[in-house]
Short mmCIF file of N, CA, C and O in Angstrom, two decimals:
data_model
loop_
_atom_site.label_atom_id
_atom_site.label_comp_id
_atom_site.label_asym_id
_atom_site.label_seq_id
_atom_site.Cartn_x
_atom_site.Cartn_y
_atom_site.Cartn_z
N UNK A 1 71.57 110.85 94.30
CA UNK A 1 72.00 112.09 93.68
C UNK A 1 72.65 111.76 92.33
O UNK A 1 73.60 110.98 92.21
N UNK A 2 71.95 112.54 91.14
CA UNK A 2 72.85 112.30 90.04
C UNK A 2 73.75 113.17 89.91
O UNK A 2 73.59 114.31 90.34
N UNK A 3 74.83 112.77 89.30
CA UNK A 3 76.36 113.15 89.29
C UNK A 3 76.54 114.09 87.65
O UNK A 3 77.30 113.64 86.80
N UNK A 4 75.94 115.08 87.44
CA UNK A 4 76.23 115.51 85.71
C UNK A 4 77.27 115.25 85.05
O UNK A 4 78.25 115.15 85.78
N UNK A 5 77.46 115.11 83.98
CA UNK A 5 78.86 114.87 83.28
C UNK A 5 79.41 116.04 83.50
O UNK A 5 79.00 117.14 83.86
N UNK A 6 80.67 115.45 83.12
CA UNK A 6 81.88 116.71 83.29
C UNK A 6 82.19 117.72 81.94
O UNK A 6 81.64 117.25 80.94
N UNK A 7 82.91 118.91 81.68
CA UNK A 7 82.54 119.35 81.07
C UNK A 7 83.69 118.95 80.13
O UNK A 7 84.35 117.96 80.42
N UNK A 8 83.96 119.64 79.05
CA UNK A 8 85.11 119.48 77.79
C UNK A 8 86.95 119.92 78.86
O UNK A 8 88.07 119.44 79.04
N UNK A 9 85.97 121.34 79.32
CA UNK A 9 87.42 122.09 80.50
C UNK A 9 87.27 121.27 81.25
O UNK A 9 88.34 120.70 81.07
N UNK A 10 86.55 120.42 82.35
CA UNK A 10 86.77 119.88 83.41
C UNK A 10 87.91 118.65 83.10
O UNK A 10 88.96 118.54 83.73
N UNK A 11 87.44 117.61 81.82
CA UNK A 11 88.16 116.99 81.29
C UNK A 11 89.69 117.11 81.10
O UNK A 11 90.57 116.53 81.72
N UNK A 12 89.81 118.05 80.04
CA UNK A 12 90.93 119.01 80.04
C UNK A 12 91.78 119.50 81.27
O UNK A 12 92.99 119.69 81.09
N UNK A 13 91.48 119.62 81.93
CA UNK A 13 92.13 120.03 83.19
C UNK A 13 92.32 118.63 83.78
O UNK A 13 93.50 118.36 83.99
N UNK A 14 91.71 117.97 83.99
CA UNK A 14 92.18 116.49 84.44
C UNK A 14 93.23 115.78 83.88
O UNK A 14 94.15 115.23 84.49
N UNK A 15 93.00 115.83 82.45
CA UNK A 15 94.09 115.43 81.73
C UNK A 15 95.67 116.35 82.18
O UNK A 15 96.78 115.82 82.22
N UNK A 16 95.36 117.88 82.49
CA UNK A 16 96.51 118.21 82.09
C UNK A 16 97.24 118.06 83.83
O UNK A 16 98.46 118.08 83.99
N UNK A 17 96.39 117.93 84.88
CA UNK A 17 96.33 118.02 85.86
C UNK A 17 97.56 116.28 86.28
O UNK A 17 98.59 116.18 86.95
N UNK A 18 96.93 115.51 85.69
CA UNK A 18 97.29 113.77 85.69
C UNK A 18 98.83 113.75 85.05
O UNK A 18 99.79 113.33 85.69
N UNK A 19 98.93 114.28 83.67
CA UNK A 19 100.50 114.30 83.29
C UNK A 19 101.22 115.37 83.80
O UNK A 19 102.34 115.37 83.29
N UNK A 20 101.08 116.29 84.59
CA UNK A 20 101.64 117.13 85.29
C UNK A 20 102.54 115.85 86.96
O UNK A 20 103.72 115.72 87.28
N UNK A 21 101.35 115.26 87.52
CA UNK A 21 101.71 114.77 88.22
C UNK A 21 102.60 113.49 88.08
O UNK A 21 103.49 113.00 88.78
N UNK A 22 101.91 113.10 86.71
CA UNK A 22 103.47 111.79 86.23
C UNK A 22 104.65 112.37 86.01
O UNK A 22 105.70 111.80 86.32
N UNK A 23 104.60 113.64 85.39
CA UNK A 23 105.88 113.91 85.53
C UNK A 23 106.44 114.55 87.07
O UNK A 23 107.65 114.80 87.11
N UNK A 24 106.03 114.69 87.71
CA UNK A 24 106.70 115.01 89.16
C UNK A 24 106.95 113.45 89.76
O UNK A 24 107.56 113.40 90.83
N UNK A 25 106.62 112.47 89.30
CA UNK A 25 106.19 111.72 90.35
C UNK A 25 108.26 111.03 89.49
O UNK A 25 109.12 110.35 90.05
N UNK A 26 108.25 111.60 88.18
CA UNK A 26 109.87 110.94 87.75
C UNK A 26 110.02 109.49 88.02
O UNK A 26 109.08 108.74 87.77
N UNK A 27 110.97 109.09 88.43
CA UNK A 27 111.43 107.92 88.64
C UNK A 27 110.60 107.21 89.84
O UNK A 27 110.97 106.04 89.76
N UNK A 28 109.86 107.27 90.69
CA UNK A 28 109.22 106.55 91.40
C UNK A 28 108.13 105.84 91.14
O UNK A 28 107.60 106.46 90.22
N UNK A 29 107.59 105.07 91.34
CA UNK A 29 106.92 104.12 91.14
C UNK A 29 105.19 104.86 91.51
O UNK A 29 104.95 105.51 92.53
N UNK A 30 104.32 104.58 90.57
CA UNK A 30 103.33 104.36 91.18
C UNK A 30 102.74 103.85 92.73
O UNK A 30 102.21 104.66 93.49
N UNK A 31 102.86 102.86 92.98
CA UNK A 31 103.14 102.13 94.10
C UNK A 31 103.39 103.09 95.47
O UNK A 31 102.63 103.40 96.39
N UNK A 32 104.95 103.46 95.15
CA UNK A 32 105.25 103.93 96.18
C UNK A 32 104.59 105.64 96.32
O UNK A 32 104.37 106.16 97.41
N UNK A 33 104.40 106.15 95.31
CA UNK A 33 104.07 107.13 95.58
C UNK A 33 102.48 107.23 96.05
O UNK A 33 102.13 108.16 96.78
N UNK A 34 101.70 106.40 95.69
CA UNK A 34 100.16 106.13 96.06
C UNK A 34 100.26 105.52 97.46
O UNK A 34 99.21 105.40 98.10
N UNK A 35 101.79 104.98 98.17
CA UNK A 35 101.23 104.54 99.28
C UNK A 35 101.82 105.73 100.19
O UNK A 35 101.48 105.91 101.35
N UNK A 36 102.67 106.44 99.56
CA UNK A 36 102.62 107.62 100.68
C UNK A 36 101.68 108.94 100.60
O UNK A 36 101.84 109.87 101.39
N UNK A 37 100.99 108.95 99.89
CA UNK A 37 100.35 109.54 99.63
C UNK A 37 98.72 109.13 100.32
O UNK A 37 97.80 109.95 100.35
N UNK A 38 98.61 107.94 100.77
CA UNK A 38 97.62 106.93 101.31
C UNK A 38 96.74 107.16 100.47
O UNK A 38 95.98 108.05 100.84
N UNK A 39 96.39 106.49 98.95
CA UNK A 39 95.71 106.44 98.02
C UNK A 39 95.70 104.90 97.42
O UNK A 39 96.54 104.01 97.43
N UNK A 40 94.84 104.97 97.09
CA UNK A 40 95.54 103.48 96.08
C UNK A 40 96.20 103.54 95.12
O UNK A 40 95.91 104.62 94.59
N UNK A 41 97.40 102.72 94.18
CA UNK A 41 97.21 102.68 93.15
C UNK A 41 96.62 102.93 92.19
O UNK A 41 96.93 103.73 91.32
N UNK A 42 95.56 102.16 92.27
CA UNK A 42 94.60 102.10 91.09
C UNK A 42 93.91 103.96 91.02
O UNK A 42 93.54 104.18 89.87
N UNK A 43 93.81 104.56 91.46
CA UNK A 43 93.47 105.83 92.58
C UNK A 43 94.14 106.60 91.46
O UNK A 43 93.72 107.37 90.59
N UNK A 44 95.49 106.05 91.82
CA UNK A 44 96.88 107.50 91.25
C UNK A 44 96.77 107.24 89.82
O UNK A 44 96.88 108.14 88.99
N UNK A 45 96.53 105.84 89.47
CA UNK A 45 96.77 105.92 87.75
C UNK A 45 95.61 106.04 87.36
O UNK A 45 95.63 106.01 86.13
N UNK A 46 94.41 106.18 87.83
CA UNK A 46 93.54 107.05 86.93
C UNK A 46 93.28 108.32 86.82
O UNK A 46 92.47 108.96 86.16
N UNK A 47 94.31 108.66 87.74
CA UNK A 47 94.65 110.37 88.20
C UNK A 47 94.98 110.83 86.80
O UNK A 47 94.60 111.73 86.05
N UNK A 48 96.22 109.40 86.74
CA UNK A 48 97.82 110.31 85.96
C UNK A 48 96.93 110.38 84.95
O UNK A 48 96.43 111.45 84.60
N UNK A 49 96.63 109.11 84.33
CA UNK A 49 95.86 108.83 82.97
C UNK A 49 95.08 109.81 82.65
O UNK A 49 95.20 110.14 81.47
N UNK A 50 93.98 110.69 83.52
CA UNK A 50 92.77 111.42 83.55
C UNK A 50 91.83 110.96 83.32
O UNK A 50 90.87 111.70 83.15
N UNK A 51 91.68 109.58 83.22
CA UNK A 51 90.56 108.82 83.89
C UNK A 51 89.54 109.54 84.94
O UNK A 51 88.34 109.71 84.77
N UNK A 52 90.31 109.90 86.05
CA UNK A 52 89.55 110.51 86.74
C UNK A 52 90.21 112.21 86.92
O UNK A 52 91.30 112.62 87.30
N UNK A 53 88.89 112.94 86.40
CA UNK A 53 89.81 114.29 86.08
C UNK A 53 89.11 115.06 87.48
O UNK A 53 89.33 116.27 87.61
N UNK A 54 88.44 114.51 88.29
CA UNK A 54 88.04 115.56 89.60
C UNK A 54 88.04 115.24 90.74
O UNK A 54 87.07 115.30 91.49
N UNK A 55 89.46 114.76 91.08
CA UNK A 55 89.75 113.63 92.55
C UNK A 55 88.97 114.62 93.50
O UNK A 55 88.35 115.67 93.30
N UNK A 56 89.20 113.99 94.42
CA UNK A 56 88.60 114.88 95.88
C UNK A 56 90.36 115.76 96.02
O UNK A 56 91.41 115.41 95.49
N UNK A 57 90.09 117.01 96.96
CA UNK A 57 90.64 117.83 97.54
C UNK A 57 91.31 117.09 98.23
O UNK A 57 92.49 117.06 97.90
N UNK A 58 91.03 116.41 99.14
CA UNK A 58 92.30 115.50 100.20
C UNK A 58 93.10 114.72 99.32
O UNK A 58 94.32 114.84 99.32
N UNK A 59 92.61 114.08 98.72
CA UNK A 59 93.16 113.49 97.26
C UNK A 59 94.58 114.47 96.78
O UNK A 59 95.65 114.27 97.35
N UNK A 60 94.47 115.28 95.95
CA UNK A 60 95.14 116.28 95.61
C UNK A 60 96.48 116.57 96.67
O UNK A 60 97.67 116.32 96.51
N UNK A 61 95.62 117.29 97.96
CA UNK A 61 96.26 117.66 99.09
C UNK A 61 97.42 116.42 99.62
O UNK A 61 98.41 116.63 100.32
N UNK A 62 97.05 115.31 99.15
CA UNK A 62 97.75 114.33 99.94
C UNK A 62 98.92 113.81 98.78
O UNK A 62 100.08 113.61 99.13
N UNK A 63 98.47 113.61 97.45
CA UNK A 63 99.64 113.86 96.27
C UNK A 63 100.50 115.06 96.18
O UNK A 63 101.63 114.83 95.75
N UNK A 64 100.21 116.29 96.48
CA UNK A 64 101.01 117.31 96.27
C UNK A 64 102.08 117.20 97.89
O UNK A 64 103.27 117.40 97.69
N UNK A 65 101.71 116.94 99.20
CA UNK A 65 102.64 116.35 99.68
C UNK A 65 103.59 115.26 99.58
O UNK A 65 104.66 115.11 100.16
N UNK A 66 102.99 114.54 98.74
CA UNK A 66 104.12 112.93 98.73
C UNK A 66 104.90 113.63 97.64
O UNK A 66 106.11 113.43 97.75
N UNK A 67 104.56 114.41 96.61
CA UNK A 67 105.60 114.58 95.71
C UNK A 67 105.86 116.26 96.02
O UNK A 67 105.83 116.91 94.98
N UNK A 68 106.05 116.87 96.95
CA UNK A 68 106.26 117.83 97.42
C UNK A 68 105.82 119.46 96.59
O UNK A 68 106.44 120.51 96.79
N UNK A 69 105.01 119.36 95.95
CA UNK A 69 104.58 119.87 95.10
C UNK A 69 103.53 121.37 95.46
O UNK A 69 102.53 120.97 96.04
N UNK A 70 103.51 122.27 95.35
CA UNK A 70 102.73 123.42 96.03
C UNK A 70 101.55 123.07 95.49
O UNK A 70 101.23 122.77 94.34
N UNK A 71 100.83 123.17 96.70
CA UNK A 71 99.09 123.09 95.86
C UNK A 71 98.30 124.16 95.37
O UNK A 71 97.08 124.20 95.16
N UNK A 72 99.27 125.12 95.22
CA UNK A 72 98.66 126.69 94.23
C UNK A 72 99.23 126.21 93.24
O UNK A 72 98.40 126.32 92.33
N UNK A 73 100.25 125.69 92.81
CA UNK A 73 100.64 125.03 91.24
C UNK A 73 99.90 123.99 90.88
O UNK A 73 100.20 123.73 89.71
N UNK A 74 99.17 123.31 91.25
CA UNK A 74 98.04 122.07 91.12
C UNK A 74 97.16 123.04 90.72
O UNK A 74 96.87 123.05 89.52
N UNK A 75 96.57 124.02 91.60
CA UNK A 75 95.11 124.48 91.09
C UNK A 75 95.80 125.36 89.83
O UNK A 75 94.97 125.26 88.92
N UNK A 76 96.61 125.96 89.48
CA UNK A 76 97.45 126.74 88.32
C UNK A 76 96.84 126.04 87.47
O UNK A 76 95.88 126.54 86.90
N UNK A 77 97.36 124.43 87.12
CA UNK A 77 97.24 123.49 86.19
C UNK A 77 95.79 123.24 86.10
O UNK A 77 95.34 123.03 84.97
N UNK A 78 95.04 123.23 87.02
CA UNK A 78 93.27 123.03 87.06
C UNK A 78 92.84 124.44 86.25
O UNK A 78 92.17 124.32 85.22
N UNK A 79 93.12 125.38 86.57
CA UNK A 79 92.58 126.71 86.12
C UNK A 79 93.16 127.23 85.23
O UNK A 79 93.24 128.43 84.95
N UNK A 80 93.79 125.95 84.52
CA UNK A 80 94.59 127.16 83.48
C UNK A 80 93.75 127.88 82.30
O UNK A 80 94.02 129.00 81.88
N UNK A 81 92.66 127.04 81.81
CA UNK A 81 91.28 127.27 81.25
C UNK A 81 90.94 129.22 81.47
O UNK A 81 91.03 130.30 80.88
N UNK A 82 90.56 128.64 82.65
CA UNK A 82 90.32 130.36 83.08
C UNK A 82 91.22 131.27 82.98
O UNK A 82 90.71 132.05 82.17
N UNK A 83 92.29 131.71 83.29
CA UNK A 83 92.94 132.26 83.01
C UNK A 83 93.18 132.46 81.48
O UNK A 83 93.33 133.61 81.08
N UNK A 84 93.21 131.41 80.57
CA UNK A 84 93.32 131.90 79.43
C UNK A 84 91.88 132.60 78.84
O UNK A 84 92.10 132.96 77.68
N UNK A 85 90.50 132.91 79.22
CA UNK A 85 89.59 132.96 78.80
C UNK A 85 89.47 134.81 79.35
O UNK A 85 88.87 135.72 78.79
N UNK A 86 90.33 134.85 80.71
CA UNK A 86 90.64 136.26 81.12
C UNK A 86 91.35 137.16 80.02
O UNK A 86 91.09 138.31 79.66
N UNK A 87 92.52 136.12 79.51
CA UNK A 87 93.32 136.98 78.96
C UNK A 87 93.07 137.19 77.70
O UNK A 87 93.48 138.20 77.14
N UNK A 88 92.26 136.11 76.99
CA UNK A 88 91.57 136.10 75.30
C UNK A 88 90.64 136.49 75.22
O UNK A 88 90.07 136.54 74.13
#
């Protein structure tokens, strides 16, 4: 199966999606937060970075618990695109 590229918004949302979560993640470590989260490292910092801007759903689901975070404010930050395209 080929995988299409992602789009300019998909990007965008990854990016904004990744420094959203470095900043929740504050003073903790990579490390620790990727292992409670049961992710890898390497996993979370291509998250934060937006390296990878379209983790899987359990992915997500399992970061927004380790850093206690509502996962309607995660998809907020994914969709913020849309919403502005409603309102412009």
């Amino acid at each position: 199966m080929v995988r299409l590229p992602l789009t300019p918004e998909q990007l965008a949302a990854g990016k904004r999606l990744g420094a959203y979560l470095r900043q929740a993640r504050g003073e903790r470590t990579l490390a620790e937060v990727a292992r409670e989260a049961s992710i890898s490292p390497e996993t979370l910092r291509k998250i934060e970075t937006g390296r990878l801007a379209t983790p899987a759903f359990s992915t997500i689901a399992a970061l927004a618990r380790a850093l206690t975070v509502p996962l309607d404010e995660l998809a907020h930050i994914c969709l913020a695109h849309v919403d502005l395209e409603k309102t412009g």
